[in-house]
PDB file of C-alpha atoms in Angstrom:
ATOM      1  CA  UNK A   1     125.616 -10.497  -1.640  1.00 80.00           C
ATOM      2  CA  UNK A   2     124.133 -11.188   1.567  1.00 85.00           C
ATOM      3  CA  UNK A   3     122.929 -14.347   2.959  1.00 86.00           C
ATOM      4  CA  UNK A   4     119.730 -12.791   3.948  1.00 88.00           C
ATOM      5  CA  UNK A   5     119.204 -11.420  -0.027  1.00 89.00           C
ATOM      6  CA  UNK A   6     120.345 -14.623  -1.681  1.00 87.00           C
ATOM      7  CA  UNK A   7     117.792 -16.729   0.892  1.00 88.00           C
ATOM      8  CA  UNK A   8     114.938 -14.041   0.265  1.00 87.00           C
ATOM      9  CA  UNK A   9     115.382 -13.519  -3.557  1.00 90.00           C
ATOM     10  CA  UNK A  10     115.158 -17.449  -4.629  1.00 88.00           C
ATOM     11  CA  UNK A  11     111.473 -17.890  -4.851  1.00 88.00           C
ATOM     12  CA  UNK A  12     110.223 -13.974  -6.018  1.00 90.00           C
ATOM     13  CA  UNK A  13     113.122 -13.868  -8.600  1.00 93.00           C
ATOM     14  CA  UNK A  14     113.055 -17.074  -9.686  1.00 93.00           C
ATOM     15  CA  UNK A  15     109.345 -16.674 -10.339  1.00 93.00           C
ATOM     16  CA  UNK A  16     109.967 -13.695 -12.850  1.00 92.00           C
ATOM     17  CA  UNK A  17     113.434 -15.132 -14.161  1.00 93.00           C
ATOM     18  CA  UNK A  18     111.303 -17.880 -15.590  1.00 93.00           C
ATOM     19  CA  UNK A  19     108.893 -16.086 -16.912  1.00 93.00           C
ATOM     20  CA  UNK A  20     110.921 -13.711 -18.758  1.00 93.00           C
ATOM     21  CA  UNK A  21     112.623 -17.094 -20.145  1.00 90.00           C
ATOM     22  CA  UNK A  22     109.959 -19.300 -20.738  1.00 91.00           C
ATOM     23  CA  UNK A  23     106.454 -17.785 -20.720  1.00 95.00           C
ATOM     24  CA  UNK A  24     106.526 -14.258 -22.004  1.00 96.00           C
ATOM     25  CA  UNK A  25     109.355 -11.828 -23.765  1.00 94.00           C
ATOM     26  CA  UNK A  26     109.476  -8.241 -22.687  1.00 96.00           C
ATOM     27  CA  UNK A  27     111.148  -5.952 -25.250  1.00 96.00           C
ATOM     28  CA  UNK A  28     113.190  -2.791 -24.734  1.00 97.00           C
ATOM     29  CA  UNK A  29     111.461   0.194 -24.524  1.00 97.00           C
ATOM     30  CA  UNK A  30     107.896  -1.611 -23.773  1.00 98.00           C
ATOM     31  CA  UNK A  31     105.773  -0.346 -21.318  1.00 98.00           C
ATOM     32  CA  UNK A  32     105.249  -3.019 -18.237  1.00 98.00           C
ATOM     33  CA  UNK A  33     102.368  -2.624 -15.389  1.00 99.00           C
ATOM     34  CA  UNK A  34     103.131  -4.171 -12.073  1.00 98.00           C
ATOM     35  CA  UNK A  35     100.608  -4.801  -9.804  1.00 98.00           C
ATOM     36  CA  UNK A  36     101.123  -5.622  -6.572  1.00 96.00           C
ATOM     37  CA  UNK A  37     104.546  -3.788  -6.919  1.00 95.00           C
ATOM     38  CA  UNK A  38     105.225  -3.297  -3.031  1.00 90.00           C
ATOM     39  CA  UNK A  39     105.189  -7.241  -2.450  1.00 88.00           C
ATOM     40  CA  UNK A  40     108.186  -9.944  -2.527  1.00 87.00           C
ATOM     41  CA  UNK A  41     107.291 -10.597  -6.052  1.00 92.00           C
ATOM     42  CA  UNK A  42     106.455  -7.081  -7.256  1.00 94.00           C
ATOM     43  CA  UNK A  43     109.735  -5.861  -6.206  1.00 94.00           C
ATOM     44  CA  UNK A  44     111.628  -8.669  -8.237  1.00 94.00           C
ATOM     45  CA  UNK A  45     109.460  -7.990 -11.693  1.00 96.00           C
ATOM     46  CA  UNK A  46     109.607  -4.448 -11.517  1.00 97.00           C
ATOM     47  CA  UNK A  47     113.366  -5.335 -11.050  1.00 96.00           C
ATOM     48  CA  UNK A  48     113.659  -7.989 -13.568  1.00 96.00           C
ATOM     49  CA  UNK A  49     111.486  -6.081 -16.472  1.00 97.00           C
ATOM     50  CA  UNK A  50     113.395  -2.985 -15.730  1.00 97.00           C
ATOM     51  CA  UNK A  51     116.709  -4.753 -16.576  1.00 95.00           C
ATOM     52  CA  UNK A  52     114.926  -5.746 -20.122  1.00 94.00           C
ATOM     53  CA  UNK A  53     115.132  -2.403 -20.770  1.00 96.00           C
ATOM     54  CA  UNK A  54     111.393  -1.543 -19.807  1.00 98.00           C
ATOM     55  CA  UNK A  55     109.245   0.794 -18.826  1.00 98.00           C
ATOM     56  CA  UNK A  56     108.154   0.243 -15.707  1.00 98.00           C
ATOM     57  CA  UNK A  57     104.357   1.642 -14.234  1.00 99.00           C
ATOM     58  CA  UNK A  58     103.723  -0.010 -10.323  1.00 98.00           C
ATOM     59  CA  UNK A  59     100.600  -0.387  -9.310  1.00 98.00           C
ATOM     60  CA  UNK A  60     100.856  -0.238  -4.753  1.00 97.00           C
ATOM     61  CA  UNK A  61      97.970   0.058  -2.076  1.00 92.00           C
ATOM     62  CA  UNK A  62     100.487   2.951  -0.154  1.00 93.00           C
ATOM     63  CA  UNK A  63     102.591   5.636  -0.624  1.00 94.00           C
ATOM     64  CA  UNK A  64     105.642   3.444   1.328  1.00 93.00           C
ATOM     65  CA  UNK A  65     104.866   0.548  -1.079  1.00 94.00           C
ATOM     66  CA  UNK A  66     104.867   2.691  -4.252  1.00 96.00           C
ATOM     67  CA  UNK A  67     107.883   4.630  -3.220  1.00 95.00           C
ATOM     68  CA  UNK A  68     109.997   1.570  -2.654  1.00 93.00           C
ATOM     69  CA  UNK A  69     109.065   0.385  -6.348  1.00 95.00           C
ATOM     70  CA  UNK A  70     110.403   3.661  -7.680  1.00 97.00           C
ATOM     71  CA  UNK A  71     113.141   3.247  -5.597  1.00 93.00           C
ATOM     72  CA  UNK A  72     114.109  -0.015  -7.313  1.00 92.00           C
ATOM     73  CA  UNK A  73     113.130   0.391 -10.706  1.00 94.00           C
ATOM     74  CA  UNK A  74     110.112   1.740 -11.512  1.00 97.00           C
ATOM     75  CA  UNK A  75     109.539   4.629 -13.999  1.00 97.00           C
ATOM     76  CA  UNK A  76     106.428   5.983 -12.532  1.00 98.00           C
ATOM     77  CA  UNK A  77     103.787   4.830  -9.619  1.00 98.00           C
ATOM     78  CA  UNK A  78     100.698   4.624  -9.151  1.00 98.00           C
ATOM     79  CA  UNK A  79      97.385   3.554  -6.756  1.00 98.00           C
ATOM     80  CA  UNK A  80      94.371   1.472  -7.357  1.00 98.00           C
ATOM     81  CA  UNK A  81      92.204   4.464  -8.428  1.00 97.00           C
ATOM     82  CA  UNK A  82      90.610   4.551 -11.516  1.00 97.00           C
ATOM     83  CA  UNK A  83      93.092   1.884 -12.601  1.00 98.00           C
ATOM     84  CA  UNK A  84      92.488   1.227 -16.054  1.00 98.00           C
ATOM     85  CA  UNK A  85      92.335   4.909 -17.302  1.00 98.00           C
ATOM     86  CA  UNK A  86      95.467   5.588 -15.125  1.00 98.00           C
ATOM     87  CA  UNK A  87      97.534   2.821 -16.828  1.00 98.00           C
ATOM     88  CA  UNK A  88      96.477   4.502 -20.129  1.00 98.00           C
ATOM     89  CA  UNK A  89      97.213   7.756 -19.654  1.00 98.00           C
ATOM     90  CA  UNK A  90     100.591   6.664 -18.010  1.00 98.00           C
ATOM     91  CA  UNK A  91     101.424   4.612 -20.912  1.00 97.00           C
ATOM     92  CA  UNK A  92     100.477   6.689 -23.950  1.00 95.00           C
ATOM     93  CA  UNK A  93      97.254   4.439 -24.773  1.00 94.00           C
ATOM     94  CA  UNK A  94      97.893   1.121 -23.543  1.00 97.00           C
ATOM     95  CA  UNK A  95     100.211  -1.207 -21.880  1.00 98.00           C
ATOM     96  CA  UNK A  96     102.659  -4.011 -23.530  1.00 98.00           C
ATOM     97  CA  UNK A  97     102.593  -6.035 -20.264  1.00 98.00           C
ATOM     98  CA  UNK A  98     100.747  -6.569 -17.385  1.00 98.00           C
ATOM     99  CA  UNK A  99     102.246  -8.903 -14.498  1.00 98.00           C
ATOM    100  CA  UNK A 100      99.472  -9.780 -11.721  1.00 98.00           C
ATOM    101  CA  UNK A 101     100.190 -11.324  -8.806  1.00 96.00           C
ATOM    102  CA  UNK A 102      97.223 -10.118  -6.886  1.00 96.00           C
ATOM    103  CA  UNK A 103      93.945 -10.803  -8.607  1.00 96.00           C
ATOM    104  CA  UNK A 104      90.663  -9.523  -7.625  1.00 96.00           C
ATOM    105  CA  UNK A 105      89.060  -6.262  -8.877  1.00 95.00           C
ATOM    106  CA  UNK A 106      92.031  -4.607 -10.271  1.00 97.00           C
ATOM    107  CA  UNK A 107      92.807  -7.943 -12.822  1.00 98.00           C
ATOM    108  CA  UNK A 108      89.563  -6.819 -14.976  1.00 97.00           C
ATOM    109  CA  UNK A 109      91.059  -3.057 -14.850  1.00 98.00           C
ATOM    110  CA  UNK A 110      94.633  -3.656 -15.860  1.00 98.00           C
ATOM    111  CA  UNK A 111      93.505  -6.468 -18.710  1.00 98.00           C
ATOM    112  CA  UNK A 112      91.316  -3.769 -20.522  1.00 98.00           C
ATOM    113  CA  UNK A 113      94.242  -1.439 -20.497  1.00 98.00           C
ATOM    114  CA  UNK A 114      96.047  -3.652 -22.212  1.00 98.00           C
ATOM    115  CA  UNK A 115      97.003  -2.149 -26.052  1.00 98.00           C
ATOM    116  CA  UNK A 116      97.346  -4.401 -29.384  1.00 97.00           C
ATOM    117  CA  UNK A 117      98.663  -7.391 -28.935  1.00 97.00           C
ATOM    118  CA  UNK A 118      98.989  -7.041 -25.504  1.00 98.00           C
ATOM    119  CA  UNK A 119      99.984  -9.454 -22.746  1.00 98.00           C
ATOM    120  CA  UNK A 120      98.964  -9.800 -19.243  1.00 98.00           C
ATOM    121  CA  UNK A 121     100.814 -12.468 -16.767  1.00 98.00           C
ATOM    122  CA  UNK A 122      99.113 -14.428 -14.202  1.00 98.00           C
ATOM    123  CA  UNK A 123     101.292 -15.454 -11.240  1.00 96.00           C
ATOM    124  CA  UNK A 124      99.105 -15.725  -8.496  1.00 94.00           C
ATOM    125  CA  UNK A 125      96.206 -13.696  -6.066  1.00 95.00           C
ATOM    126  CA  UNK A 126      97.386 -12.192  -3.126  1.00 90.00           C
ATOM    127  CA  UNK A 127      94.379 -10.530  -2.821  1.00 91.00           C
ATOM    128  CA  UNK A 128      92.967 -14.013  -2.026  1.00 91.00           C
ATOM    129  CA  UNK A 129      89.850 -13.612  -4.705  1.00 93.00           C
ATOM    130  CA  UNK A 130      90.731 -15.553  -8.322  1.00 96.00           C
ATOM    131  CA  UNK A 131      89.062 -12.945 -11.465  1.00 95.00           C
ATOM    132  CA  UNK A 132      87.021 -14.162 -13.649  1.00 95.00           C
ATOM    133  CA  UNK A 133      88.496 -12.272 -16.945  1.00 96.00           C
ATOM    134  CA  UNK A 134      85.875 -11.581 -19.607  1.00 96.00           C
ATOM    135  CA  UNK A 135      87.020 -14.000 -22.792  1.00 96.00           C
ATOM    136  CA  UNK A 136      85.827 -10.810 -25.526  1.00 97.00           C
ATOM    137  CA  UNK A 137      88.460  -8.871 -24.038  1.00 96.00           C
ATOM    138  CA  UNK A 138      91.082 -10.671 -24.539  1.00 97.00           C
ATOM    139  CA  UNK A 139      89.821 -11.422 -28.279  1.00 97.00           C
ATOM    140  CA  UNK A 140      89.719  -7.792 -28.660  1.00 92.00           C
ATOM    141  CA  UNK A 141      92.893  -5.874 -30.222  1.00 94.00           C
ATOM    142  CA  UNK A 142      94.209  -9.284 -30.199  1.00 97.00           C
ATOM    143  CA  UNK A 143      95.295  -9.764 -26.579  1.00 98.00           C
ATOM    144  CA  UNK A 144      96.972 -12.444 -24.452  1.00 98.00           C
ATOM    145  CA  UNK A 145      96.840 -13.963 -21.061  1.00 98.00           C
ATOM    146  CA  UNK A 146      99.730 -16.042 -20.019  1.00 97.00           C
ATOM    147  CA  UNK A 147     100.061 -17.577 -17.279  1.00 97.00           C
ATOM    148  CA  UNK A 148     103.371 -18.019 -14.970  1.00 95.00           C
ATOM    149  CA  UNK A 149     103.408 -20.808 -12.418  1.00 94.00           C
ATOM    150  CA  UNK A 150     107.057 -21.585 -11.460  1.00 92.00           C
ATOM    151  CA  UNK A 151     106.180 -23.904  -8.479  1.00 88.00           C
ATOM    152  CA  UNK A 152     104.629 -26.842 -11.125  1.00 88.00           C
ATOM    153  CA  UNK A 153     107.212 -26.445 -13.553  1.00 89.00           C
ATOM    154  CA  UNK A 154     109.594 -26.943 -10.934  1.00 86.00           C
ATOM    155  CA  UNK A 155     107.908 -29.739  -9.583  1.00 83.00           C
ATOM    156  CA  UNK A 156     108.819 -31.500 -13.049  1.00 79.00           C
ATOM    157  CA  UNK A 157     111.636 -33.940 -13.601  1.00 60.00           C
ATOM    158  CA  UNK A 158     113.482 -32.125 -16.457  1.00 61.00           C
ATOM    159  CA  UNK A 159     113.348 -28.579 -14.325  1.00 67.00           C
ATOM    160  CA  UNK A 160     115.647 -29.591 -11.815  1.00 72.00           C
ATOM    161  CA  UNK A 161     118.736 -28.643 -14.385  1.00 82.00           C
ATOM    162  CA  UNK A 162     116.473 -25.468 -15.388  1.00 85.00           C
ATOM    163  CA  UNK A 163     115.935 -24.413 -12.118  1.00 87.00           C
ATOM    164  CA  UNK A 164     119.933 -24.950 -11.698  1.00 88.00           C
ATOM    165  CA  UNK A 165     120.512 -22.685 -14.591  1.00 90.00           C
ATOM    166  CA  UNK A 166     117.875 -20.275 -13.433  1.00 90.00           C
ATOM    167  CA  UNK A 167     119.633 -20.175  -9.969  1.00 91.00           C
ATOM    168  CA  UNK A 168     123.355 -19.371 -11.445  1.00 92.00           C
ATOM    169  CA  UNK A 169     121.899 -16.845 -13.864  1.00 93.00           C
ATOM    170  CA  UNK A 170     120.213 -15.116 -10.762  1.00 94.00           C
ATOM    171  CA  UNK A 171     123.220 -15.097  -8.923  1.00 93.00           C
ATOM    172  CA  UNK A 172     125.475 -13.729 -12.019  1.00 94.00           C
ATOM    173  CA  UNK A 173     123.037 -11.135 -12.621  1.00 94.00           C
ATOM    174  CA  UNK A 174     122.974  -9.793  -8.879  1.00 94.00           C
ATOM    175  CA  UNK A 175     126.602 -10.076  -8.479  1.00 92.00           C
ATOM    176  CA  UNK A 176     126.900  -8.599 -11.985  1.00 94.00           C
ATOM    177  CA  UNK A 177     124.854  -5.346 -10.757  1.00 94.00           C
ATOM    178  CA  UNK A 178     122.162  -5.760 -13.832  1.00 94.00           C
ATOM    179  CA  UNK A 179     119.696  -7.204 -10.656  1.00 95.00           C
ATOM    180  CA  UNK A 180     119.076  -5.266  -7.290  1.00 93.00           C
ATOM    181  CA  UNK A 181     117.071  -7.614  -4.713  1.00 92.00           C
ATOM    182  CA  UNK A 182     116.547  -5.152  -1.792  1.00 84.00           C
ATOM    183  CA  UNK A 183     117.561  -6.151   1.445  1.00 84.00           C
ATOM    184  CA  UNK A 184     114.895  -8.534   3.305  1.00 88.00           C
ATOM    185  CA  UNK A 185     113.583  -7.696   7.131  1.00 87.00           C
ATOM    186  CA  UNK A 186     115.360 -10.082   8.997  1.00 90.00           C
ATOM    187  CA  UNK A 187     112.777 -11.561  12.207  1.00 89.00           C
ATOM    188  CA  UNK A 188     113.602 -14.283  14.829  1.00 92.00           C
ATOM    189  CA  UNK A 189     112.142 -17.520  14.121  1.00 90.00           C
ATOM    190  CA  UNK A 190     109.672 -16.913  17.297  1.00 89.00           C
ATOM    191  CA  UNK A 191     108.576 -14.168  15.525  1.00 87.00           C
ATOM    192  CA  UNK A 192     106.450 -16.411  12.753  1.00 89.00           C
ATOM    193  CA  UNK A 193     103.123 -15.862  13.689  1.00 92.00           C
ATOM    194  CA  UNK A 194     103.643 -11.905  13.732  1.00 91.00           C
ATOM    195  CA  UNK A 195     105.050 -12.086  10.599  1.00 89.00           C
ATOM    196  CA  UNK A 196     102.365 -14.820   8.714  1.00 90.00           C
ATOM    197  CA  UNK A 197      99.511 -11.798  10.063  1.00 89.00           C
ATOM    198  CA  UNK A 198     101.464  -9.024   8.650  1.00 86.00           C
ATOM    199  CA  UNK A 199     101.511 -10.970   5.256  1.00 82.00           C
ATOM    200  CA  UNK A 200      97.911 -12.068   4.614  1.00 83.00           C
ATOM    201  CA  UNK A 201      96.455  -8.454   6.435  1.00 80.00           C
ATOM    202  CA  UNK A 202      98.442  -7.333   3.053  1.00 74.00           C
ATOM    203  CA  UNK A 203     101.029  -5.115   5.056  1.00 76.00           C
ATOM    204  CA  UNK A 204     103.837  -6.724   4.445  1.00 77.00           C
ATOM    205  CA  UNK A 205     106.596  -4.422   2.596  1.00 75.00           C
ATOM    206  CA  UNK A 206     109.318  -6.418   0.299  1.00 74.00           C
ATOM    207  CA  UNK A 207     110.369  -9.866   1.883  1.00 84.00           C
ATOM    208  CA  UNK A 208     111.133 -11.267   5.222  1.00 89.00           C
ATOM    209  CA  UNK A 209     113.985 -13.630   6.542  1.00 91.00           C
ATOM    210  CA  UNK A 210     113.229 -15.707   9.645  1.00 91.00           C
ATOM    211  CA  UNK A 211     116.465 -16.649  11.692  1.00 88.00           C
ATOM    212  CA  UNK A 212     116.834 -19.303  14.324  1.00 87.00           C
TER     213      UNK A 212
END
């Protein structure tokens, strides 16, 4: 393993690693949407669910975003369009899982795709707009919405062995072959500013690694 992947896969695979521990179980065989799948944290649950043995549907804004999450893991791809009737037909009626770390429009759209029982994972909203998800839909068919915040949990006084455990397990895993972190862009530190645009103009492609 690189320095460059074990520096750039901490925070995105830690992120999912705990969720997949301590917030939500993903089955074999179940059928997992990814939004955002192009992004840092995309890339490590399509990577993550995908070693639990699931199906894996990403959601990407571009064809270079949507064929680097096939690339790593993803059983089939998919844009924006007509979102909620494309993650039905993709997943025979409904999704198991939905894992959001973008927000905005397409939150609504990938909660009512959700099947029975289904369960859809907030970890954050790169799209910089927070959804306001209607309550009746998540009653309906018996839904969930879970939410996945590694950062506070972290932040707590008993984590600190967790996150240790978390860390070694990540680490196994990769070295182990089950995980595949793809390799970061690697930018000089001066660099920064260039970088920080790229990000938030929501062009940025997998993870980047500032050096000195």
């Amino acid at each position: 393993m690189s320095p460059q992947i074990a520096a750039a896969s901490i925070e995105s695979y830690l992120t999912f690693l705990f969720g997949v521990t301590q917030r939500v179980t993903i089955r074999e065989g179940e059928k997992v949407v990814v939004l955002g799948a192009g992004g840092g944290i995309g890339l490590a649950a399509v990577d993550v669910a995908r070693s639990q043995g699931a199906e894996v549907l990403a959601v990407a804004s571009s064809e270079e975003k949507r064929a680097l999450a096939l690339q790593h893991g993803a059983t089939h791809a998919i844009g924006y369009d007509n979102l909620k009737d494309e993650i039905r037909a993709h997943t025979g009626g409904g999704a198991d899982v939905v894992i959001d770390p973008v927000g905005g429009p397409a939150a609504e759209s990938a909660l009512r795709a959700l099947g029975a029982g289904g369960r859809f994972c907030v970890i954050g909203f790169a799209s910089g707009e927070t959804p306001r998800l209607p309550a009746n839909i998540v009653l309906l068919r018996n839904r969930m919405i879970v939410g996945i915040d590694w950062g506070d949990w972290s932040r707590e006084e008993a984590a600190l062995s967790g996150n240790a455990r978390l860390l070694d397990e990540l680490y196994r895993r990769i070295a182990a072959g089950e995980l595949h972190p793809p390799e970061p862009a690697v930018a000089p530190l001066a660099d920064a500013g260039r970088i920080l645009t790229t990000i938030s103009e929501r062009k940025a492609v997998g993870k980047y690694v500032l050096v000195p």
